[in-house]
Amino acid sequence: MTNNPLHILLFHHSETLLKGLYATITEIGIEPIIIKTIDTFFDYPQLSGNILVILPEELLEEHRTFIDARYKSTNKIKYLLFSSQNKSDKHLYINDSSVTIQNKIQQIVTSFSENSFSKQTPDLTPREIEVLKQVALGYTNKEIANNLFISTHTAISHRKNISEKLGIKTISGLTMYAVIKQIIEIKDINTENLK
Amino acid sequence: MSIFNSQHKIIEIIEHDCYLLLVINRFGIKLGFGDITVAEACLQNNIDEEFFLAILNVYHSENYFPEHKFTHFKIPDIIQYLIETHRYYKSYILPEIERLFDRLITQNSSENKVLILLGKMFVNFKNEYNNHIENEEKTIFPVILELNTNVHSGIPIKKKVSEFNFTNIHTQLDDTIIDIKNLLIKYLPPLEDANNCNAFSVAIFRLEKDIKDHARIEERILYPRVKALISNSTISND
């Protein structure tokens, strides 16, 4: 979850509607960010992960380019439209019950994680364990590449994957992980360098 | 996600998010505030209300960061706030985490070498963070404050200062504390005393959140202001 957080942005000019939708969405365990005017988007400049923007149908065309551009570095943006007439299952409709609204949102929330790589933390591959061992022994990327007969680029890419899987970035942290998992022994590492 | 405004009572804000006590303390607002509102508290304590609210809201909601509203805050105010957060790290939370670590280690005296190493990793982190704080307070902040005064009095700034490098060493430090947290919570074999472990984990979570917030204020509010100052001023050649 921490790798790919989901943010729901609730954009509507009506305060009453915002309050109702806010309460409804909070019940499914996600606290939406309330956007009353287009300017409020500037208050949330950097959202990482996935974004679901819920907004009235008539505002989409006007603001889509702006919103897409603001969050172009995020993983994925989806839009859920709020319409005044009951058009399809893909829209939220003003007379929808809370449960219907929650179900529609939940469906989109699930669809985000279906395509996501970081849905579950898989175990390290045997090759990654080899690379981790080398990192813990204090070798540089170039040395690791030489020792394991791979390119430096591949070594770096393994390291990146290891960090992503474990949620550990620093060399000291990776070394400690290797010790805990008995990939290496304490006597093999330089404990003075741990920081 | 609530965004607080000047009409909120301080007590309402604290009831909503008790960790904001840290922030209001840093502005000199102490317990016993009765039912006063933000506006009243700021007036009483001579605080820039907009600055106070921005810092409070940014701390409360991780994603809220209205940069366009930060451009007119006074540089000395920002620095004063950063120094107050340093004081919290130095005299409270870092020693507190070290104490909790020591307690964990003594309680698990059955030669838990991994725990001892993790403790060492934390002490190294603490020392580096303290160096970082000292460097900012003794070197970087005084340079910025002088620069600020000079620019406002129309005195040209020295070339050396204009080329000052506000490097960011936060990322590495932030990563270390996140790693220690993950190792302890996710990977270390369970320790006997859950209460002590929890106290320790909660303290680490607090520190992580606080230093992230601190780094954000420095890198995205203070330093851009300083760069703007430099680019708007005349530079002397000495």
PDB file of N, CA and C in Angstrom, chain B residues 131-163:
ATOM      1  N   ASN B 131      25.063  16.519  13.541  1.00  0.00           N
ATOM      2  CA  ASN B 131      26.034  17.302  12.768  1.00  0.00           C
ATOM      3  C   ASN B 131      25.331  18.170  11.736  1.00  0.00           C
ATOM      4  N   HIS B 132      24.340  17.564  11.103  1.00  0.00           N
ATOM      5  CA  HIS B 132      23.568  18.277  10.086  1.00  0.00           C
ATOM      6  C   HIS B 132      22.889  19.510  10.699  1.00  0.00           C
ATOM      7  N   ILE B 133      22.304  19.307  11.878  1.00  0.00           N
ATOM      8  CA  ILE B 133      21.633  20.404  12.584  1.00  0.00           C
ATOM      9  C   ILE B 133      22.642  21.501  12.927  1.00  0.00           C
ATOM     10  N   GLU B 134      23.795  21.068  13.446  1.00  0.00           N
ATOM     11  CA  GLU B 134      24.788  22.050  13.859  1.00  0.00           C
ATOM     12  C   GLU B 134      25.290  22.856  12.671  1.00  0.00           C
ATOM     13  N   ASN B 135      25.511  22.159  11.563  1.00  0.00           N
ATOM     14  CA  ASN B 135      25.971  22.837  10.356  1.00  0.00           C
ATOM     15  C   ASN B 135      24.955  23.887   9.901  1.00  0.00           C
ATOM     16  N   GLU B 136      23.675  23.522   9.962  1.00  0.00           N
ATOM     17  CA  GLU B 136      22.654  24.486   9.546  1.00  0.00           C
ATOM     18  C   GLU B 136      22.622  25.684  10.482  1.00  0.00           C
ATOM     19  N   GLU B 137      22.677  25.415  11.789  1.00  0.00           N
ATOM     20  CA  GLU B 137      22.515  26.518  12.727  1.00  0.00           C
ATOM     21  C   GLU B 137      23.748  27.405  12.809  1.00  0.00           C
ATOM     22  N   LYS B 138      24.920  26.795  12.646  1.00  0.00           N
ATOM     23  CA  LYS B 138      26.139  27.602  12.777  1.00  0.00           C
ATOM     24  C   LYS B 138      26.586  28.218  11.460  1.00  0.00           C
ATOM     25  N   THR B 139      26.299  27.554  10.349  1.00  0.00           N
ATOM     26  CA  THR B 139      26.804  28.056   9.074  1.00  0.00           C
ATOM     27  C   THR B 139      25.700  28.563   8.148  1.00  0.00           C
ATOM     28  N   ILE B 140      24.780  27.654   7.794  1.00  0.00           N
ATOM     29  CA  ILE B 140      23.824  28.007   6.736  1.00  0.00           C
ATOM     30  C   ILE B 140      22.825  29.099   7.151  1.00  0.00           C
ATOM     31  N   PHE B 141      22.165  28.912   8.295  1.00  0.00           N
ATOM     32  CA  PHE B 141      21.148  29.886   8.694  1.00  0.00           C
ATOM     33  C   PHE B 141      21.716  31.295   8.884  1.00  0.00           C
ATOM     34  N   PRO B 142      22.885  31.451   9.570  1.00  0.00           N
ATOM     35  CA  PRO B 142      23.427  32.811   9.697  1.00  0.00           C
ATOM     36  C   PRO B 142      23.709  33.465   8.344  1.00  0.00           C
ATOM     37  N   VAL B 143      24.183  32.674   7.387  1.00  0.00           N
ATOM     38  CA  VAL B 143      24.435  33.232   6.054  1.00  0.00           C
ATOM     39  C   VAL B 143      23.120  33.724   5.434  1.00  0.00           C
ATOM     40  N   ILE B 144      22.089  32.913   5.566  1.00  0.00           N
ATOM     41  CA  ILE B 144      20.795  33.294   4.983  1.00  0.00           C
ATOM     42  C   ILE B 144      20.249  34.554   5.655  1.00  0.00           C
ATOM     43  N   LEU B 145      20.352  34.619   6.975  1.00  0.00           N
ATOM     44  CA  LEU B 145      19.813  35.772   7.696  1.00  0.00           C
ATOM     45  C   LEU B 145      20.553  37.055   7.311  1.00  0.00           C
ATOM     46  N   GLU B 146      21.863  36.957   7.173  1.00  0.00           N
ATOM     47  CA  GLU B 146      22.641  38.132   6.797  1.00  0.00           C
ATOM     48  C   GLU B 146      22.264  38.566   5.377  1.00  0.00           C
ATOM     49  N   LEU B 147      22.158  37.581   4.527  1.00  0.00           N
ATOM     50  CA  LEU B 147      21.764  37.835   3.145  1.00  0.00           C
ATOM     51  C   LEU B 147      20.424  38.568   3.094  1.00  0.00           C
ATOM     52  N   ASN B 148      19.494  38.081   3.884  1.00  0.00           N
ATOM     53  CA  ASN B 148      18.160  38.655   3.934  1.00  0.00           C
ATOM     54  C   ASN B 148      18.210  40.124   4.371  1.00  0.00           C
ATOM     55  N   THR B 149      18.974  40.409   5.459  1.00  0.00           N
ATOM     56  CA  THR B 149      19.095  41.781   5.946  1.00  0.00           C
ATOM     57  C   THR B 149      19.743  42.663   4.886  1.00  0.00           C
ATOM     58  N   ASN B 150      20.823  42.175   4.309  1.00  0.00           N
ATOM     59  CA  ASN B 150      21.532  42.978   3.315  1.00  0.00           C
ATOM     60  C   ASN B 150      20.670  43.306   2.109  1.00  0.00           C
ATOM     61  N   VAL B 151      19.983  42.304   1.604  1.00  0.00           N
ATOM     62  CA  VAL B 151      19.166  42.539   0.412  1.00  0.00           C
ATOM     63  C   VAL B 151      18.087  43.585   0.707  1.00  0.00           C
ATOM     64  N   HIS B 152      17.498  43.491   1.911  1.00  0.00           N
ATOM     65  CA  HIS B 152      16.458  44.465   2.250  1.00  0.00           C
ATOM     66  C   HIS B 152      17.006  45.859   2.478  1.00  0.00           C
ATOM     67  N   SER B 153      18.298  45.977   2.833  1.00  0.00           N
ATOM     68  CA  SER B 153      18.866  47.317   2.990  1.00  0.00           C
ATOM     69  C   SER B 153      19.596  47.760   1.731  1.00  0.00           C
ATOM     70  N   GLY B 154      19.465  46.981   0.666  1.00  0.00           N
ATOM     71  CA  GLY B 154      20.069  47.370  -0.599  1.00  0.00           C
ATOM     72  C   GLY B 154      21.576  47.188  -0.656  1.00  0.00           C
ATOM     73  N   ILE B 155      22.138  46.457   0.299  1.00  0.00           N
ATOM     74  CA  ILE B 155      23.583  46.209   0.276  1.00  0.00           C
ATOM     75  C   ILE B 155      23.870  45.053  -0.689  1.00  0.00           C
ATOM     76  N   PRO B 156      24.821  45.250  -1.610  1.00  0.00           N
ATOM     77  CA  PRO B 156      25.119  44.156  -2.559  1.00  0.00           C
ATOM     78  C   PRO B 156      25.616  42.920  -1.811  1.00  0.00           C
ATOM     79  N   ILE B 157      25.294  41.761  -2.328  1.00  0.00           N
ATOM     80  CA  ILE B 157      25.737  40.551  -1.629  1.00  0.00           C
ATOM     81  C   ILE B 157      27.038  40.035  -2.225  1.00  0.00           C
ATOM     82  N   LYS B 158      27.805  39.375  -1.378  1.00  0.00           N
ATOM     83  CA  LYS B 158      29.109  38.889  -1.832  1.00  0.00           C
ATOM     84  C   LYS B 158      28.929  37.747  -2.821  1.00  0.00           C
ATOM     85  N   LYS B 159      29.867  37.713  -3.771  1.00  0.00           N
ATOM     86  CA  LYS B 159      29.818  36.689  -4.809  1.00  0.00           C
ATOM     87  C   LYS B 159      29.809  35.288  -4.184  1.00  0.00           C
ATOM     88  N   LYS B 160      30.661  35.146  -3.143  1.00  0.00           N
ATOM     89  CA  LYS B 160      30.789  33.871  -2.453  1.00  0.00           C
ATOM     90  C   LYS B 160      29.429  33.380  -1.930  1.00  0.00           C
ATOM     91  N   VAL B 161      28.672  34.332  -1.356  1.00  0.00           N
ATOM     92  CA  VAL B 161      27.359  33.985  -0.804  1.00  0.00           C
ATOM     93  C   VAL B 161      26.389  33.610  -1.921  1.00  0.00           C
ATOM     94  N   SER B 162      26.483  34.349  -3.039  1.00  0.00           N
ATOM     95  CA  SER B 162      25.538  34.088  -4.127  1.00  0.00           C
ATOM     96  C   SER B 162      25.756  32.699  -4.717  1.00  0.00           C
ATOM     97  N   GLU B 163      26.974  32.176  -4.513  1.00  0.00           N
ATOM     98  CA  GLU B 163      27.249  30.849  -5.062  1.00  0.00           C
ATOM     99  C   GLU B 163      27.120  29.757  -4.015  1.00  0.00           C
TER     100      GLU B 163
END
